Short mmCIF file of N, CA and C in Angstrom, two decimals:
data_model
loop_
_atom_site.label_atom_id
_atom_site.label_comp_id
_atom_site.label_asym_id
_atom_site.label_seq_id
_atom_site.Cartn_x
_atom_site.Cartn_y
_atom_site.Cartn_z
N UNK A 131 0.85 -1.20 0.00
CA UNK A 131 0.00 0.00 0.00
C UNK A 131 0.88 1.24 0.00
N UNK A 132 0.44 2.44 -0.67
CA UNK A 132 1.23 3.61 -0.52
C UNK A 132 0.04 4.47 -0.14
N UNK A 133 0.56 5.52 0.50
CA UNK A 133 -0.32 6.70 1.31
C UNK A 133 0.05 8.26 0.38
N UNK A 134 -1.22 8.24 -0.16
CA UNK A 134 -1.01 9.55 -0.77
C UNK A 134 -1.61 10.72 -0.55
N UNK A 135 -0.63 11.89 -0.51
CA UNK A 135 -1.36 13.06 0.13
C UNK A 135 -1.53 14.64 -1.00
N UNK A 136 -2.54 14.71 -1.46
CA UNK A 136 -2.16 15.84 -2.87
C UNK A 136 -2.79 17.02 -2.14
N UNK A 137 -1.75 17.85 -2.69
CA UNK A 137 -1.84 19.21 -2.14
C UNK A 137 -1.90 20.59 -3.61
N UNK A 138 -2.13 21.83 -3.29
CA UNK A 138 -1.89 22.72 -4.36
C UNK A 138 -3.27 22.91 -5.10
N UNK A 139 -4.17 22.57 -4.22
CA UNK A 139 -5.53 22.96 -4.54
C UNK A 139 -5.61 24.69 -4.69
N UNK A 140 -7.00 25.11 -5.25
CA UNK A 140 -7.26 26.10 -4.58
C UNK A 140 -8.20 26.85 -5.71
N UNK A 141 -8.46 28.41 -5.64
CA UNK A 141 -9.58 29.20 -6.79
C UNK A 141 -8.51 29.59 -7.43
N UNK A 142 -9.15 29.87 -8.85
CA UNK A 142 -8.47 30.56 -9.49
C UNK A 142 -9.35 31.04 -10.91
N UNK A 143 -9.03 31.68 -11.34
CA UNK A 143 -10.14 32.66 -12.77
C UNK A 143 -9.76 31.30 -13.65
N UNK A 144 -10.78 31.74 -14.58
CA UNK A 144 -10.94 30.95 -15.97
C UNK A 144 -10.08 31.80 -16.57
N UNK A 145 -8.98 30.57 -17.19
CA UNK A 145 -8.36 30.78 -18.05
C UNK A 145 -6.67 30.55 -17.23
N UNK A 146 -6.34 30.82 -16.07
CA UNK A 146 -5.42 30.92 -15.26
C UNK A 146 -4.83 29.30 -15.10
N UNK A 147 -3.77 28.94 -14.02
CA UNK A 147 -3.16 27.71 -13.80
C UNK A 147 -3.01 27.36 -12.67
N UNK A 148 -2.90 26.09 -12.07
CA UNK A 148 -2.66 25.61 -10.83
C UNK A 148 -1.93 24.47 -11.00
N UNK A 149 -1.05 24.02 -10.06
CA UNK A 149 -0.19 22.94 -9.89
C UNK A 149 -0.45 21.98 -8.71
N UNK A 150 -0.72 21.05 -9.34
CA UNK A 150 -1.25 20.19 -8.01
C UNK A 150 -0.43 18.54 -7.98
N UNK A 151 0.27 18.79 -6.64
CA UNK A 151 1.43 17.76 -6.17
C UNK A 151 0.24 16.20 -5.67
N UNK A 152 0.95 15.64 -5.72
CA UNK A 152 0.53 14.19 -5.02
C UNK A 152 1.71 13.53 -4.15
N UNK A 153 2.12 13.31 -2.73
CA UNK A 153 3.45 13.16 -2.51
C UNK A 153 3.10 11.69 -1.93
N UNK A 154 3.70 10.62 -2.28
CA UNK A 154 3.30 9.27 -2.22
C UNK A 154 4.81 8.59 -0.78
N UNK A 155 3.99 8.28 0.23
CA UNK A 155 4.58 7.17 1.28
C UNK A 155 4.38 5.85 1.39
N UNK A 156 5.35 4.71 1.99
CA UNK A 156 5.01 3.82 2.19
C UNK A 156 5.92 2.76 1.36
N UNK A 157 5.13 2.19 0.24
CA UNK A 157 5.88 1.02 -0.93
C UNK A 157 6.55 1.76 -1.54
N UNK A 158 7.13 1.04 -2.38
CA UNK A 158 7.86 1.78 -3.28
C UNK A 158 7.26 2.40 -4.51
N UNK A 159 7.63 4.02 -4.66
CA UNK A 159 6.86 4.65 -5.45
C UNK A 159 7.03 4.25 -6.77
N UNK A 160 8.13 3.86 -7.57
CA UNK A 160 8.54 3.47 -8.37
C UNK A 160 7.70 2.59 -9.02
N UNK A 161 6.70 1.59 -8.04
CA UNK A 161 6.46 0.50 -8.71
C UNK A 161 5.17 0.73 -9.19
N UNK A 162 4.42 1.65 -8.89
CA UNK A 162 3.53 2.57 -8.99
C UNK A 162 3.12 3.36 -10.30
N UNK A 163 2.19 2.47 -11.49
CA UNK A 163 1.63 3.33 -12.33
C UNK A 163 0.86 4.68 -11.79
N UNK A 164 0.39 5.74 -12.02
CA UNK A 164 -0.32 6.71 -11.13
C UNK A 164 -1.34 7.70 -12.02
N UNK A 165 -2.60 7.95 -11.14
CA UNK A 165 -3.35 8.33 -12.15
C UNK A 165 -4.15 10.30 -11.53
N UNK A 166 -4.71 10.65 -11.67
CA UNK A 166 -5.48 11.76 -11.33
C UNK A 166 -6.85 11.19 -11.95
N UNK A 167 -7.68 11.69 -11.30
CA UNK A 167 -9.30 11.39 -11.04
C UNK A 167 -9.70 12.93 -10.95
N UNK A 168 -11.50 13.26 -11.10
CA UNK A 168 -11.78 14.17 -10.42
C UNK A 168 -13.18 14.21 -10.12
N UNK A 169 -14.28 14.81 -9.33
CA UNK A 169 -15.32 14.55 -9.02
C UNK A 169 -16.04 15.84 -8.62
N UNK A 170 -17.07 16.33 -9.87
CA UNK A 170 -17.39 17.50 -9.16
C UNK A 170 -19.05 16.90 -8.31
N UNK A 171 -19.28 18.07 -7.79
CA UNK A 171 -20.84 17.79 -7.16
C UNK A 171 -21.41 17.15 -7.53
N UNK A 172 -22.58 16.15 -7.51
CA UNK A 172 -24.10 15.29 -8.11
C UNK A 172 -23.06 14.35 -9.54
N UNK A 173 -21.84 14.60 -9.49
CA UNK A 173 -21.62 13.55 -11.04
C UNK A 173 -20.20 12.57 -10.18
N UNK A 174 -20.20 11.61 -11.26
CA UNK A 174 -19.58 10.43 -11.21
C UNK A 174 -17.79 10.75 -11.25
N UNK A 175 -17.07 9.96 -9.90
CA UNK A 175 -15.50 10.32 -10.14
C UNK A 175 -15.00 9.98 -11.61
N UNK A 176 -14.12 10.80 -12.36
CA UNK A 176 -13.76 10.61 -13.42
C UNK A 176 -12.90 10.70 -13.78
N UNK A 177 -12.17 9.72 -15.04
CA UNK A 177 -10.24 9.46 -15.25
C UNK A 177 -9.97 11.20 -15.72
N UNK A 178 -9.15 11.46 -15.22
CA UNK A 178 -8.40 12.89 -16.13
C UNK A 178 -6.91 12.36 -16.34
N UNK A 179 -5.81 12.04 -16.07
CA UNK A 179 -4.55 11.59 -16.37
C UNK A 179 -4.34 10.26 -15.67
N UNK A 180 -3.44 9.58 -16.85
CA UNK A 180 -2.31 8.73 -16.12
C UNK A 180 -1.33 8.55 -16.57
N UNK A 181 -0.43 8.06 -15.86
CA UNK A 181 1.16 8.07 -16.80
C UNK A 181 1.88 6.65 -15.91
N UNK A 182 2.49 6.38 -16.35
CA UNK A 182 3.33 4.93 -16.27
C UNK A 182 4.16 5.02 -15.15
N UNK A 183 4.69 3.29 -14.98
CA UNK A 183 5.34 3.59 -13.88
C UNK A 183 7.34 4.44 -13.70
N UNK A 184 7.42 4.17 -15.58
CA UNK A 184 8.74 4.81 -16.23
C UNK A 184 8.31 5.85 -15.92
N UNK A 185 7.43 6.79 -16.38
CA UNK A 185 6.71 8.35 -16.69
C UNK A 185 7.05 8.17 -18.16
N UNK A 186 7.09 6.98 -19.20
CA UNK A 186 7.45 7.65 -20.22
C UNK A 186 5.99 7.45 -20.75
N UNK A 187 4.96 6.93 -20.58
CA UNK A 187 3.90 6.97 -21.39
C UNK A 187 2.48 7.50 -20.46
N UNK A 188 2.17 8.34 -21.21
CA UNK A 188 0.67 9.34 -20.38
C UNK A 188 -0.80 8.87 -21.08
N UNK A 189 -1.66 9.35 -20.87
CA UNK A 189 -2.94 9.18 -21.44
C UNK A 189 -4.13 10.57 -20.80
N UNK A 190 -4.55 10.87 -21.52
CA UNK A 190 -5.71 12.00 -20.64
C UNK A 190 -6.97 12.07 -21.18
N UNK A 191 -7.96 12.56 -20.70
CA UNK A 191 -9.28 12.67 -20.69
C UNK A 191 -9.12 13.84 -21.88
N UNK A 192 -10.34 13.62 -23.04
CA UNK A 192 -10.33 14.25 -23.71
C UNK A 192 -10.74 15.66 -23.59
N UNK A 193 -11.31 15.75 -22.55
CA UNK A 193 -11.97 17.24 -21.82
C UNK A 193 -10.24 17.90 -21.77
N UNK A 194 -9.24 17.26 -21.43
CA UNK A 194 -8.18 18.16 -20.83
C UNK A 194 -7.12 17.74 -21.35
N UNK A 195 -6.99 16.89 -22.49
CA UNK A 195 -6.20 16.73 -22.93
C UNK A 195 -5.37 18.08 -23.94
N UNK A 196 -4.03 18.54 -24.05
CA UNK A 196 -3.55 19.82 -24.38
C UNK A 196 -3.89 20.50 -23.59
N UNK A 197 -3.99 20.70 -22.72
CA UNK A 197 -4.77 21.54 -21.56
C UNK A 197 -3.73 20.96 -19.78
N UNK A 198 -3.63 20.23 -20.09
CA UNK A 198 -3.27 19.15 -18.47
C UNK A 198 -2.16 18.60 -19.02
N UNK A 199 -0.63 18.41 -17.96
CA UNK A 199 0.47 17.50 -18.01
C UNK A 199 0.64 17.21 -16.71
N UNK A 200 0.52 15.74 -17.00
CA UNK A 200 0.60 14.81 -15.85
C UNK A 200 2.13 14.67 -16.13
N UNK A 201 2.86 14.26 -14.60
CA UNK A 201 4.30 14.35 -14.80
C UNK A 201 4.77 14.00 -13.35
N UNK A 202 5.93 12.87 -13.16
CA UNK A 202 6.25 12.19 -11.72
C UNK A 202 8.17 12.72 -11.80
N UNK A 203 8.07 12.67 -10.19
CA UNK A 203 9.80 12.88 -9.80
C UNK A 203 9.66 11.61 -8.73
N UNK A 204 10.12 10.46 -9.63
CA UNK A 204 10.08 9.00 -8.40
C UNK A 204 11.47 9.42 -7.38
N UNK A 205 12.41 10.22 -7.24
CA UNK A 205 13.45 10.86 -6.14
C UNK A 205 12.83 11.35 -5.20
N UNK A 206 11.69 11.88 -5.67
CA UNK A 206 10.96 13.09 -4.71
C UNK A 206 9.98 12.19 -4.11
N UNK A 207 9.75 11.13 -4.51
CA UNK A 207 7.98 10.08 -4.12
C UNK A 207 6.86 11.26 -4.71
N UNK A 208 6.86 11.83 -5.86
CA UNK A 208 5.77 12.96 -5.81
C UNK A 208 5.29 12.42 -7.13
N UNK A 209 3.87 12.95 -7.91
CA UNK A 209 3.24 13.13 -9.17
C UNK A 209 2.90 14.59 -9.26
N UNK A 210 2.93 15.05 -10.58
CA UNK A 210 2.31 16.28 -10.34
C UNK A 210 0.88 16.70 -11.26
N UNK A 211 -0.03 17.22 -11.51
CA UNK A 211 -0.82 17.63 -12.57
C UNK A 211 -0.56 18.93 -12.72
N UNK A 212 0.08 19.34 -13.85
CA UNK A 212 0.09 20.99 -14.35
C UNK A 212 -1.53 21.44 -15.07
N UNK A 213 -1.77 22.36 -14.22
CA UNK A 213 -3.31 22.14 -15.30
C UNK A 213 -3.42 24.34 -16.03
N UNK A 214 -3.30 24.00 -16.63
CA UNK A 214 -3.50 25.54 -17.89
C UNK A 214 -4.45 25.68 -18.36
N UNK A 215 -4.88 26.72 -19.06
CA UNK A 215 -6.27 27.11 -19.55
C UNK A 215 -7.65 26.76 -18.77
N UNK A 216 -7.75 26.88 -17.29
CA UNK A 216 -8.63 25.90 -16.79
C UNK A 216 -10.37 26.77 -17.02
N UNK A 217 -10.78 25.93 -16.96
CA UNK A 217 -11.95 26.70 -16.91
C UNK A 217 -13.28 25.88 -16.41
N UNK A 218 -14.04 26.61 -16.16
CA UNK A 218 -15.03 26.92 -14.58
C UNK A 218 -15.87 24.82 -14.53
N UNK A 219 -15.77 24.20 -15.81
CA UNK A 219 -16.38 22.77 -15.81
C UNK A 219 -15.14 22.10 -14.87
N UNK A 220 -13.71 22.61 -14.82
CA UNK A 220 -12.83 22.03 -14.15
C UNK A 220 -12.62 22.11 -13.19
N UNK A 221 -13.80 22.76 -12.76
CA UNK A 221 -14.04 22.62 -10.96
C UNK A 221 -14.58 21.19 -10.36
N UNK A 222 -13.94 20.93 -9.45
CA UNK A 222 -13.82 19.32 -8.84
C UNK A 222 -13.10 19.29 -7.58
N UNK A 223 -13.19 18.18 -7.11
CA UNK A 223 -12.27 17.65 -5.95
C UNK A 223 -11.33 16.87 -6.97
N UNK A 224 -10.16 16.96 -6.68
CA UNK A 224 -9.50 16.21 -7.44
C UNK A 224 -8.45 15.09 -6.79
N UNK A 225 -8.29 14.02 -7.31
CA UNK A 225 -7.90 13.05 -6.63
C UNK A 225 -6.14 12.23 -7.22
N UNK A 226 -5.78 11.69 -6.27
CA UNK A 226 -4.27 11.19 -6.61
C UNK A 226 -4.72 9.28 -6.19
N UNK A 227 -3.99 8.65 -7.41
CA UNK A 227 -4.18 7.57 -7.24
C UNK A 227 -2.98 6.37 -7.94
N UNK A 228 -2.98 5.19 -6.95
CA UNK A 228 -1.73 4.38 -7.77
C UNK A 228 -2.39 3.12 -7.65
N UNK A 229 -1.16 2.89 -9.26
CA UNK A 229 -1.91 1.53 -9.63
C UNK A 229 -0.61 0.32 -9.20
N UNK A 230 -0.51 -0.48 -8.86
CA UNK A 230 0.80 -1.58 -8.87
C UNK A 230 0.49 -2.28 -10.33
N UNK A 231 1.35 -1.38 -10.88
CA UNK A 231 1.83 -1.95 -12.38
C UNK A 231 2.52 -0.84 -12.68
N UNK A 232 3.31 -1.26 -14.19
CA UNK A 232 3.58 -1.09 -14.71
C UNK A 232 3.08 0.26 -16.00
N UNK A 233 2.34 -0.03 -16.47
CA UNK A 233 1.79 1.04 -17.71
C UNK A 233 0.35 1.33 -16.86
N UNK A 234 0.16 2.49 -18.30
CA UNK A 234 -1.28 2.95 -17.69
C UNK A 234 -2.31 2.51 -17.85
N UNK A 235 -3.16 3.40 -16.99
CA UNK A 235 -4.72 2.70 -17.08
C UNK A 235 -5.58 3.88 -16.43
N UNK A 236 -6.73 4.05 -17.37
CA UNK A 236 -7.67 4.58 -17.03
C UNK A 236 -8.61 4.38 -16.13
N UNK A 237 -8.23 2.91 -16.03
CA UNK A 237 -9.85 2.08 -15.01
C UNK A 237 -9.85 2.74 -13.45
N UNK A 238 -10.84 3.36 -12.76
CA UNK A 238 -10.81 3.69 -11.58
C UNK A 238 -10.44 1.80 -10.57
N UNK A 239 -11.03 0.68 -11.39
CA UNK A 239 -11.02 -0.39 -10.41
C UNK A 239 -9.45 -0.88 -10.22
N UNK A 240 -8.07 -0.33 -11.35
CA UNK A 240 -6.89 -0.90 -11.46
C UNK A 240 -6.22 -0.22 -10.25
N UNK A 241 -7.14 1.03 -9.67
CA UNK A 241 -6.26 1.70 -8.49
C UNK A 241 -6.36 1.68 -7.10
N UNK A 242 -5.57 0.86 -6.65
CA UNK A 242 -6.17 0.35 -4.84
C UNK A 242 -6.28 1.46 -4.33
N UNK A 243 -4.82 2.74 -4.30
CA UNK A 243 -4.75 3.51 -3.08
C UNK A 243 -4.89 4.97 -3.90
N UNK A 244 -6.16 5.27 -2.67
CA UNK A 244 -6.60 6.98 -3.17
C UNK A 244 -6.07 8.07 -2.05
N UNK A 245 -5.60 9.20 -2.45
CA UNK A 245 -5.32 10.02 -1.57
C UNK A 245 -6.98 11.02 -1.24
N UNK A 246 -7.07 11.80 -0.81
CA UNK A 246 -8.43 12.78 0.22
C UNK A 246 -8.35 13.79 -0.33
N UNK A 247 -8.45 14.39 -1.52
CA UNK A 247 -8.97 14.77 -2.61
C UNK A 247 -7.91 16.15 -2.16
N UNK A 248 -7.96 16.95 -3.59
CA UNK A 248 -7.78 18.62 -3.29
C UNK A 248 -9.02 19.14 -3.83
N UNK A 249 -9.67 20.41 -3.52
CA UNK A 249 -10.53 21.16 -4.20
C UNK A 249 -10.19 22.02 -4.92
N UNK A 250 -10.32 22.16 -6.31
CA UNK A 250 -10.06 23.39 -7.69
C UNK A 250 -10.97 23.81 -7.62
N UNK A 251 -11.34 24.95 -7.62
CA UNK A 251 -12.86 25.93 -8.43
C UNK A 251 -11.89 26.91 -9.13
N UNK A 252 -12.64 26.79 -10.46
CA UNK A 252 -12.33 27.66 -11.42
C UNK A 252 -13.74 28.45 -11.60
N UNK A 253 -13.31 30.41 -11.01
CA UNK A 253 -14.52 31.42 -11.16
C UNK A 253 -14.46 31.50 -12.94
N UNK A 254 -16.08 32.04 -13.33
CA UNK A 254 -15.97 32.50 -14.56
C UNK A 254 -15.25 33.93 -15.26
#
């Protein structure tokens, strides 16, 4: 099991950026495919990034894809989501998650351990 804690939430205008860390304890981070999720009010948690357990291969939600770079420092135990151009639908709790494998995956069921969300609101 790894314990993950994502931080770097917060408001910000449409159109502006936020950086949001995931800092992973416990197993080894390395072994750890890793994904971002997000969940706004009344709707269903949903894939937004994942990237491998190398970092050399990503995948993203088409809502944010060119928009969002998912990106890991396995030295640091961290993931990060760079998110640009955001705007006000990309308001959510957003979530940090690992998979024990290797490559990626979109499936919310491939990811045992979830970190306790950050909150984004993007004003109009």
């Amino acid at each position: 099991q790894v314990q993950l804690v994502e931080s770097g939430g917060g408001l910000v205008q449409a159109g502006g950026s936020l950086r949001l860390s995931c800092a992973a304890s416990g197993r080894t981070f390395s072994r750890y495919a890793m994904g971002w999720f997000r969940q706004a009010p009344g709707k269903e948690r949903e894939f937004v990034a994942t990237l491998s357990r190398s970092g050399s291969s990503t995948r993203y939600a088409d809502s944010v894809s060119g928009r969002f770079t998912i990106s890991r420092d396995n030295a640091k135990n961290t993931v990060y989501l760079q998110m640009n151009i955001l705007k006000p639908e990309d308001t959510a709790v957003y979530y940090c998650a690992g998979a024990e494998q290797a490559s990626v995956t979109t499936r919310r069921q491939d990811y045992a351990d979830w970190g306790q969300g950050t909150q984004v609101t993007v004003s109009s």
